[in-house]
Coordinates of C-alpha atoms in Angstrom, one line a residue:
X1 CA -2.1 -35.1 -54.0
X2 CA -1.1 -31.9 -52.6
X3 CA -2.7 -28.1 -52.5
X4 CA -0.7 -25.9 -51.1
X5 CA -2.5 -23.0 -49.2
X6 CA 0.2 -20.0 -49.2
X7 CA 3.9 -20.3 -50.7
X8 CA 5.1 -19.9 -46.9
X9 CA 3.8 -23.2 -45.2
X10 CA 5.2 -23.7 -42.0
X11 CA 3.0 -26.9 -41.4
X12 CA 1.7 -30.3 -43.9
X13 CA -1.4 -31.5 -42.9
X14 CA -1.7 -35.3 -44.1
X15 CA -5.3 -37.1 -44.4
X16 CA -7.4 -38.8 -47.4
X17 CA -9.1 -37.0 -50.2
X18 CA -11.9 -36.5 -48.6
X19 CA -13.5 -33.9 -45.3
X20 CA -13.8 -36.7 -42.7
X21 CA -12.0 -36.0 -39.6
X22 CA -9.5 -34.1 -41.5
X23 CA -11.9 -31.1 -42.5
X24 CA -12.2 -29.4 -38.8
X25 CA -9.0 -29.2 -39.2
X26 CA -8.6 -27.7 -42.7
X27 CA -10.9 -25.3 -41.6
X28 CA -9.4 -24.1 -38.5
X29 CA -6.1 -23.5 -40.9
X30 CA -7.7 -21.4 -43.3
X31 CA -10.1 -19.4 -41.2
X32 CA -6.9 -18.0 -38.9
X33 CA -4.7 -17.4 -41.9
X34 CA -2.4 -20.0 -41.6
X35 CA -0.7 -21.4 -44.9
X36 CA -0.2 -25.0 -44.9
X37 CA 0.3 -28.0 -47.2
X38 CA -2.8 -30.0 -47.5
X39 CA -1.2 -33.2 -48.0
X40 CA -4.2 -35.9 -49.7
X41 CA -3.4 -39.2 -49.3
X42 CA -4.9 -41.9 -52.0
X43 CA -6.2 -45.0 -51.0
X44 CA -4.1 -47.0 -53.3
X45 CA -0.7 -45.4 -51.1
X46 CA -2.0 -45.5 -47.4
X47 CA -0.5 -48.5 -46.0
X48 CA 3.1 -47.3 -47.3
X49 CA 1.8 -44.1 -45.8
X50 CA 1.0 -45.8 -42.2
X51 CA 4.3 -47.4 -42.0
X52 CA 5.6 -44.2 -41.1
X53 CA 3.1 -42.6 -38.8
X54 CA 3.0 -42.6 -34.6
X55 CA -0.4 -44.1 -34.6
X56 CA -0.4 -45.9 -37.9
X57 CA -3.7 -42.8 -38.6
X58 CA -4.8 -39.8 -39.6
X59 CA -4.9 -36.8 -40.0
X60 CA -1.3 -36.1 -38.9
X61 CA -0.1 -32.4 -38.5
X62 CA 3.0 -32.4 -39.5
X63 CA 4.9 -28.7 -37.5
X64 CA 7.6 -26.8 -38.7
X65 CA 11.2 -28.6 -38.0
X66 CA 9.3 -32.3 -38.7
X67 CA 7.4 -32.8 -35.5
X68 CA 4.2 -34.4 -35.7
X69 CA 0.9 -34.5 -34.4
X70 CA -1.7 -36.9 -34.1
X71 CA -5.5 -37.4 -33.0
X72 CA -7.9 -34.6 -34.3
X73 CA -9.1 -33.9 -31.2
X74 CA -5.6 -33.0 -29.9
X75 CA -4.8 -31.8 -32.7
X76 CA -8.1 -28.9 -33.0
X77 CA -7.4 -28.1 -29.4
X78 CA -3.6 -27.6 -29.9
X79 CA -4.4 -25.1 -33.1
X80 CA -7.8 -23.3 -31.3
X81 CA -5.2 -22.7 -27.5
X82 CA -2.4 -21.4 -30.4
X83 CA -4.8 -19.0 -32.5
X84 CA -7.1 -18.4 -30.4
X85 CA -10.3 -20.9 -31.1
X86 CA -10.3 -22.6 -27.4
X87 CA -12.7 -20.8 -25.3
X88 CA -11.0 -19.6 -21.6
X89 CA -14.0 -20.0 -19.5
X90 CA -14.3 -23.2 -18.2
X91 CA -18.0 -23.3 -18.8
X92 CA -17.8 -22.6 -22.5
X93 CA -14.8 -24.8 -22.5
X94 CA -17.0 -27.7 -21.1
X95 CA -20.1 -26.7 -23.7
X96 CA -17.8 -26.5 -26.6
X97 CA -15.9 -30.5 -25.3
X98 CA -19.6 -31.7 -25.3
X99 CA -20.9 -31.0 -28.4
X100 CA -17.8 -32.0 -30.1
X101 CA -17.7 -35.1 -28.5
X102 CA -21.5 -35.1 -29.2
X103 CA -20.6 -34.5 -33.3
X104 CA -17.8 -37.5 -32.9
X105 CA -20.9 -39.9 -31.8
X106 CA -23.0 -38.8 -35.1
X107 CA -19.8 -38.3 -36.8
X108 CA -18.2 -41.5 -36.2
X109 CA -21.7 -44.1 -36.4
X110 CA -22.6 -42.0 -39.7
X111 CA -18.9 -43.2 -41.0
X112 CA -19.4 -47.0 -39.9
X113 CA -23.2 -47.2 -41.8
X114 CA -22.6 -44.7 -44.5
X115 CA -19.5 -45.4 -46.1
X116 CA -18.1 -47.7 -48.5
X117 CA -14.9 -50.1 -47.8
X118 CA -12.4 -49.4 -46.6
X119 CA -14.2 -46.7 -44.2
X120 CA -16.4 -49.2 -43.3
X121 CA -16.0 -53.0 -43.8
X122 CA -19.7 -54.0 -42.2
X123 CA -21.9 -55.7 -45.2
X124 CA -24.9 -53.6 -46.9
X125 CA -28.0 -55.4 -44.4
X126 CA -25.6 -54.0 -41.3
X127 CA -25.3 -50.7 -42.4
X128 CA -29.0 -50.6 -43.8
X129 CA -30.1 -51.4 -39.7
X130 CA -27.6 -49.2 -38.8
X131 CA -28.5 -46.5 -40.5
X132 CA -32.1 -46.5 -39.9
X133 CA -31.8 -46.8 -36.5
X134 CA -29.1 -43.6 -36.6
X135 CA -31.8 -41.5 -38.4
X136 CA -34.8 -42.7 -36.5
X137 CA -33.4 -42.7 -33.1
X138 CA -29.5 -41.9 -31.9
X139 CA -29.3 -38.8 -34.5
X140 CA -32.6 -37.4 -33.3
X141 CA -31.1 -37.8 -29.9
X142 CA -28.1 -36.0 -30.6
X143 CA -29.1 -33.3 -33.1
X144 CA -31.6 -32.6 -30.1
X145 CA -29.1 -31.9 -27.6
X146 CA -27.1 -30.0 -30.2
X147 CA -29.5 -27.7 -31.2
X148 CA -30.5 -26.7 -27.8
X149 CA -27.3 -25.8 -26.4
X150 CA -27.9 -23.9 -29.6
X151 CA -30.6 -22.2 -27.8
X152 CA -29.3 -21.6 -25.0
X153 CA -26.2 -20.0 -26.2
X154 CA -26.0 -16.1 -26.1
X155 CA -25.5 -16.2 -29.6
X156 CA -27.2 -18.3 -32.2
X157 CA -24.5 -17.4 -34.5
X158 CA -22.5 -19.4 -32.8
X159 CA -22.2 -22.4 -31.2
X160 CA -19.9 -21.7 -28.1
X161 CA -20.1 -18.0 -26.9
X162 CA -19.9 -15.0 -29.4
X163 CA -17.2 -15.9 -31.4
X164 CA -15.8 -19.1 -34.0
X165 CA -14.6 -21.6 -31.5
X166 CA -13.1 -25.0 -32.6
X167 CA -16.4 -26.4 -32.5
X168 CA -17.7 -24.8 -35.1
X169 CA -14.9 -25.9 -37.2
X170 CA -15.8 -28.9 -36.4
X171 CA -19.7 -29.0 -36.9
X172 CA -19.3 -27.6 -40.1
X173 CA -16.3 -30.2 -41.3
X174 CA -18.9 -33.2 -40.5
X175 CA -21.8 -31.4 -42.1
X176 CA -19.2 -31.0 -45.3
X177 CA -18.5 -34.2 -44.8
X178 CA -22.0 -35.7 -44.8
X179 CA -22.8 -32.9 -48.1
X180 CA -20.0 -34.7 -49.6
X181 CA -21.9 -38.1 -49.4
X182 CA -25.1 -38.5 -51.9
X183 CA -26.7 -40.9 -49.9
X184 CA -26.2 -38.1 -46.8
X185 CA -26.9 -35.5 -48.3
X186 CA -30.1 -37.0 -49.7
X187 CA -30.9 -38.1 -46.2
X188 CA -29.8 -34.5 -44.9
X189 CA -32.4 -33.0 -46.7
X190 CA -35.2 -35.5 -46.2
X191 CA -34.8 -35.8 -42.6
X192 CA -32.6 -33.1 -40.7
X193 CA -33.1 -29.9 -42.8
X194 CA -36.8 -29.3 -41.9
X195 CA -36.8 -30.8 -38.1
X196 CA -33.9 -28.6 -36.9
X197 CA -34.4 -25.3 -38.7
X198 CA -32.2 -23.3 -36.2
X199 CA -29.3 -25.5 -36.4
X200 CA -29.8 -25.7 -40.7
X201 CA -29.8 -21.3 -40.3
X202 CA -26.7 -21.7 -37.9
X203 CA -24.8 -24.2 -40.4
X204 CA -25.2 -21.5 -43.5
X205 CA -24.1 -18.3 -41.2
X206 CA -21.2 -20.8 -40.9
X207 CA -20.5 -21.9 -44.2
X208 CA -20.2 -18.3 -45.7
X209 CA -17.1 -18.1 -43.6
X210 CA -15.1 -20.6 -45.6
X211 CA -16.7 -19.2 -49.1
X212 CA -13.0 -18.5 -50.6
X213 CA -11.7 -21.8 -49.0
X214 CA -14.4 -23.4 -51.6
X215 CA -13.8 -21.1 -54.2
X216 CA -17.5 -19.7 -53.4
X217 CA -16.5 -16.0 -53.2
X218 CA -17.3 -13.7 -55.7
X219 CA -14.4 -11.3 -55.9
X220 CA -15.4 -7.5 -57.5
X221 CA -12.3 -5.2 -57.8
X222 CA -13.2 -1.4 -58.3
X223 CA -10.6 0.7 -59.8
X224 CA -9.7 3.1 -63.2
X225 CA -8.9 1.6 -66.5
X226 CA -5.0 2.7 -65.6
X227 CA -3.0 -0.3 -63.7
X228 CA -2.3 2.5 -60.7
X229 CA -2.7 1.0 -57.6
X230 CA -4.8 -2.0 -58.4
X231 CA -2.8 -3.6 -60.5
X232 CA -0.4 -6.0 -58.0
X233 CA -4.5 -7.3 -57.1
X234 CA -4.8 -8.3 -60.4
X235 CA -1.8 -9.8 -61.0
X236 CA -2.2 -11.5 -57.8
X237 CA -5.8 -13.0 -58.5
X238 CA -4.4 -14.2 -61.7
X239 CA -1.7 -15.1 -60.1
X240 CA -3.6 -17.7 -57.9
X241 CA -6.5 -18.9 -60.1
X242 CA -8.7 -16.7 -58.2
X243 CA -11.6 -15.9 -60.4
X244 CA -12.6 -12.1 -59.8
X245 CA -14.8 -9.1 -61.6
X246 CA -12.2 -6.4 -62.7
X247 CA -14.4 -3.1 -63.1
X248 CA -12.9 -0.1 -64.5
X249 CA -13.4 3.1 -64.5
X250 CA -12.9 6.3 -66.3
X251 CA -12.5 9.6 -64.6
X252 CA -15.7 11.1 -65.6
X253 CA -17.7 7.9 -64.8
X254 CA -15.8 7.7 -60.9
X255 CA -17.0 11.4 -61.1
X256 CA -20.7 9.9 -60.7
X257 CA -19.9 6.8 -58.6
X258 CA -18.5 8.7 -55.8
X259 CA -21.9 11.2 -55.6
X260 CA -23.6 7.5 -54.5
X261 CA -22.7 8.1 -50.9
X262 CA -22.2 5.1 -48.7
X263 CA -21.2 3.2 -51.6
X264 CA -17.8 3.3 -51.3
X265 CA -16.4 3.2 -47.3
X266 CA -13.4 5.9 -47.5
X267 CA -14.5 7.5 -51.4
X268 CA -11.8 6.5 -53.5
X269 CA -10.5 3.3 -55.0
X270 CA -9.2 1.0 -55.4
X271 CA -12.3 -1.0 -53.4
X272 CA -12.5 -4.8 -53.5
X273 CA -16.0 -6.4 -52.4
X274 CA -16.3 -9.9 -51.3
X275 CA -20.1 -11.4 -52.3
X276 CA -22.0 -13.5 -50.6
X277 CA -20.3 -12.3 -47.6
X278 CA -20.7 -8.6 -48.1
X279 CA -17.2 -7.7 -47.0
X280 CA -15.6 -4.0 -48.7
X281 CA -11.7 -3.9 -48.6
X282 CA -10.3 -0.5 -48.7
X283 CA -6.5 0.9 -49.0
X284 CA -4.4 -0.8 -51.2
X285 CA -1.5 -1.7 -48.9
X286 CA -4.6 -3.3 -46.6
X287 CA -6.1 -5.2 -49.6
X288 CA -2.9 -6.9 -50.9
X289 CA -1.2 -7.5 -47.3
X290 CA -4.8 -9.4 -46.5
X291 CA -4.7 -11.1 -50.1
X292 CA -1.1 -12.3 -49.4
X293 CA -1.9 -13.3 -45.6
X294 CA -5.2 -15.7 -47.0
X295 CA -2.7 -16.9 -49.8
X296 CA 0.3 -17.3 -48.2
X297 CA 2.4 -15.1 -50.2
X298 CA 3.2 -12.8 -46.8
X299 CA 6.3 -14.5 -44.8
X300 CA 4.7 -13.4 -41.2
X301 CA 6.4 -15.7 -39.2
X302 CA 9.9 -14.4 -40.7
X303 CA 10.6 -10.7 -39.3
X304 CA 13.2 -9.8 -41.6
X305 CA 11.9 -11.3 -44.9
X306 CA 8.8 -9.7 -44.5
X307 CA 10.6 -5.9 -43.4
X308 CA 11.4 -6.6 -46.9
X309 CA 8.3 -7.4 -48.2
X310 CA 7.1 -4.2 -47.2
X311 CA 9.9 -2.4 -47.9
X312 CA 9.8 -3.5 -51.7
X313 CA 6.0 -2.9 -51.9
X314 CA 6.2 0.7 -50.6
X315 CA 8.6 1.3 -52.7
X316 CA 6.6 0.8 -55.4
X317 CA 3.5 2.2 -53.8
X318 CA 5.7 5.6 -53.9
X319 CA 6.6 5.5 -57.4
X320 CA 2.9 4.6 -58.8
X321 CA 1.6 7.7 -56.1
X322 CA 4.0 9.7 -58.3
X323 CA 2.7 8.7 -61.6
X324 CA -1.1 8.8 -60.2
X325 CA -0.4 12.6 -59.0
X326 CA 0.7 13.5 -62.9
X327 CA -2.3 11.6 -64.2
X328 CA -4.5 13.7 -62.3
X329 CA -2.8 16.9 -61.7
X330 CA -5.5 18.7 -64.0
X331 CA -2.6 20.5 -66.0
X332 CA -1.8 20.9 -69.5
X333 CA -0.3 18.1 -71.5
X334 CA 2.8 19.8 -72.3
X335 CA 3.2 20.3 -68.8
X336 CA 2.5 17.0 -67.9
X337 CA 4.9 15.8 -70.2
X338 CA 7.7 17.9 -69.0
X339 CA 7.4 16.3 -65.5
X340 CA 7.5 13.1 -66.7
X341 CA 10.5 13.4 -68.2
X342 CA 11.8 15.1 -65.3
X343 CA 10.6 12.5 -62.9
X344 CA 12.5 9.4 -65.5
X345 CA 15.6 11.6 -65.6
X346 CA 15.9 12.2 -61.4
X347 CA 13.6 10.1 -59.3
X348 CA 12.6 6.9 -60.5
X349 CA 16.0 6.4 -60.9
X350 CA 16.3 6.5 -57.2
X351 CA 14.0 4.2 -56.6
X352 CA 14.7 1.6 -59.5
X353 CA 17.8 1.6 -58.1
X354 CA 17.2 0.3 -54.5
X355 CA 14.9 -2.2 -56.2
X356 CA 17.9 -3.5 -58.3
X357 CA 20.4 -4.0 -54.7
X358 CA 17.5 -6.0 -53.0
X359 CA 16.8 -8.4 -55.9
X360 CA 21.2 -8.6 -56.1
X361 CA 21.2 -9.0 -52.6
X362 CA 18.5 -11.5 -52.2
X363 CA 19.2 -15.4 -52.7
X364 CA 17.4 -15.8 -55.8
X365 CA 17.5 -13.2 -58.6
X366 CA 14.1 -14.6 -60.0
X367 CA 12.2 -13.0 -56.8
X368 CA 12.5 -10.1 -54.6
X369 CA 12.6 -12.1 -51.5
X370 CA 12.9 -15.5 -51.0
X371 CA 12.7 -18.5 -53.4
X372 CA 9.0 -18.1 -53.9
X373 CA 6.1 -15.5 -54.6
X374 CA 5.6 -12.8 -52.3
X375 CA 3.1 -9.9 -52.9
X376 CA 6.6 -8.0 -53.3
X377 CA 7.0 -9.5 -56.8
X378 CA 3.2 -9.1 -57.4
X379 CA 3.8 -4.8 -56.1
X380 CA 7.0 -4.8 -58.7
X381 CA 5.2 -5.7 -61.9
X382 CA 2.2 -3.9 -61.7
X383 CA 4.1 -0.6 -61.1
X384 CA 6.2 -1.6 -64.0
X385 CA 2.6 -1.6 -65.8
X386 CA 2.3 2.0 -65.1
X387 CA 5.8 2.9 -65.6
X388 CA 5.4 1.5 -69.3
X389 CA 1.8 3.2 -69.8
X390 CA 3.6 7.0 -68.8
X391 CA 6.2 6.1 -71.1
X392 CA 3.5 6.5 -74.1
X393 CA 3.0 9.8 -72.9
X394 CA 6.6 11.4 -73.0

């Protein structure tokens, strides 16, 4: 089973179908942007799996050119040194070691009592001791030690310093982990939620950072009832399954909107707000560029694919500001009219036509650039929209 995060992946990450070890890692990928193949193995095809792995394990990152690497702790501090999760002070270096290693301890006895073959292969009386004694002793132990370098952090929004360190990835992949598990979560709430109420308030500041990861974030796009400049962020929303509000206004009803001051960050649209999270995206060069970064449909590790990327989308950009500037010129419709047809006749032309040698230039004629989806394709057919909705006008 694979989900590919972005059309761009540069690197495979293969574990089993479930968070396990293989979650910090996820999360580390998606929270710096990275597109990668999330490779899922099935039980029932591990061992011809193994055969061809270093350490007969997992999770396995595989790079780009084939090289792979092993052991998710190497693995976590390879990614947090190479995007910039791996603390530099050696102090917070040591604090954030410990209480990952302190995680593995919970982690990896809550794996041997709690899980079903083949995790575990103990029999049910085993793990029955086992886990009692986790949740009445070791786990107080540890969740104690946890939550006070919680404490004593300069931040209780974080774990390590004042900013996402790789362990907070990995805190919150076990606690996914453990929600993923009934018999956990059951015990979760039973047992941890209301003794360690800091570290529960920490763990859901967390979580809201991977809200579109899970498909938890409630997408509201602002714009007109025209296509305009919103359009490539609808197409690209539809694009990817991404389920999002699409509110549109008329001019006269924007007229009263943008009286409600502070509602909208730079007073015009298109704005897209991100809920629970309470993120505003303005611009919409800034809203598709950080759409196609999170989805991987932005080639940012290939300089000259994504020149034309940008080239092709403000290209675009320039002929929808045309048509926008018509729309709400405030002339007379027989005026309006006459400039459209000028505009067809002379411009667009232009433009259409430096859209038609990239796409003849370019390796595949079914996309702009590339052989896969970029937000280029996505800025093509939603000015295309508008160029078909002036049409009715002429």
């Amino acid at each position: 089973q694979r989900r590919v995060h972005g059309d761009y992946c540069l690197m495979k990450l293969y574990y089993f179908d479930f968070p396990g070890r293989g979650e910090a890692i996820r999360l580390t990928l998606s929270h710096a942007g990275v597109p990668f193949e999330d490779v899922r193995i099935q039980f029932k095809d591990w061992l011809a799996t193994k055969a061809k792995l270093e350490l007969k394990q997992m999770p396995v990152l595989e790079l780009e050119g084939g090289k792979q690497l092993t052991q998710s702790y190497a693995i976590l501090e390879y990614l947090g040194c190479k995007y910039g999760y791996l603390p530099t002070n050696h102090d917070e270096i040591y604090r954030c070691i410990f209480i990952m290693n302190t995680i593995e301890d919970v982690f990896q006895k809550a794996l041997i009592y709690g899980s079903p073959p083949p995790v575990s292969i103990l029999d049910e009386k085993t793990k029955e001791e086992g886990m009692k004694k986790l949740i009445e002793t070791d786990g107080k132990l540890y969740l104690n030690a946890i939550e006070r370098k919680l404490i004593e952090n300069v931040s209780q929004d974080f774990i390590v310093g004042r900013k996402h360190t790789i362990a907070d990835f990995y805190l919150v992949g076990v606690f996914i982990h453990m929600m993923h598990t009934p018999k956990w979560k059951e015990l979760f709430a039973s047992h941890i939620a209301s003794g360690y109420p800091l570290l529960q308030s920490y763990i859901e500041k967390r979580l809201t950072d991977f809200n579109e990861y899970y498909k938890k974030c409630d997408y509201k796009l602002y714009y007109f009832v025209t296509p305009g400049r919103a359009e490539m962020t609808r197409i690209l929303f539809r694009h990817c399954k991404i389920p999002f509000g699409d509110i549109r206004f008329t001019p006269d009803q924007w007229m009263k909107e943008e009286k409600k001051t502070g509602k909208y960050e730079l007073e015009q649209l298109p704005v897209l707000k991100c809920e629970p999270s309470g993120i505003n995206y303005s611009q919409s060069d800034a809203i598709i560029q950080t759409l196609g970064l999170k989805h991987g449909l932005l080639p940012v590790n290939k300089p000259e694919k994504l020149y034309k990327v940008i080239f092709i989308c403000h290209t675009c950009k320039d002929m929808i500001d045309q048509l926008v500037s018509f729309y709400f010129s405030g002339i007379e419709e027989a005026k309006k009219k006459e400039q459209l047809k000028g505009y067809y006749e002379k411009k667009a032309p232009v433009f259409l036509g430096a859209l038609e040698q990239r796409l003849k230039a370019n390796s595949s004629e079914l996309y702009f650039v590339g052989k896969k989806f970029t937000i280029a394709d996505f800025a093509f057919v939603g000015m295309l929209r508008g160029l078909v909705l002036s049409l009715i006008h002429i």
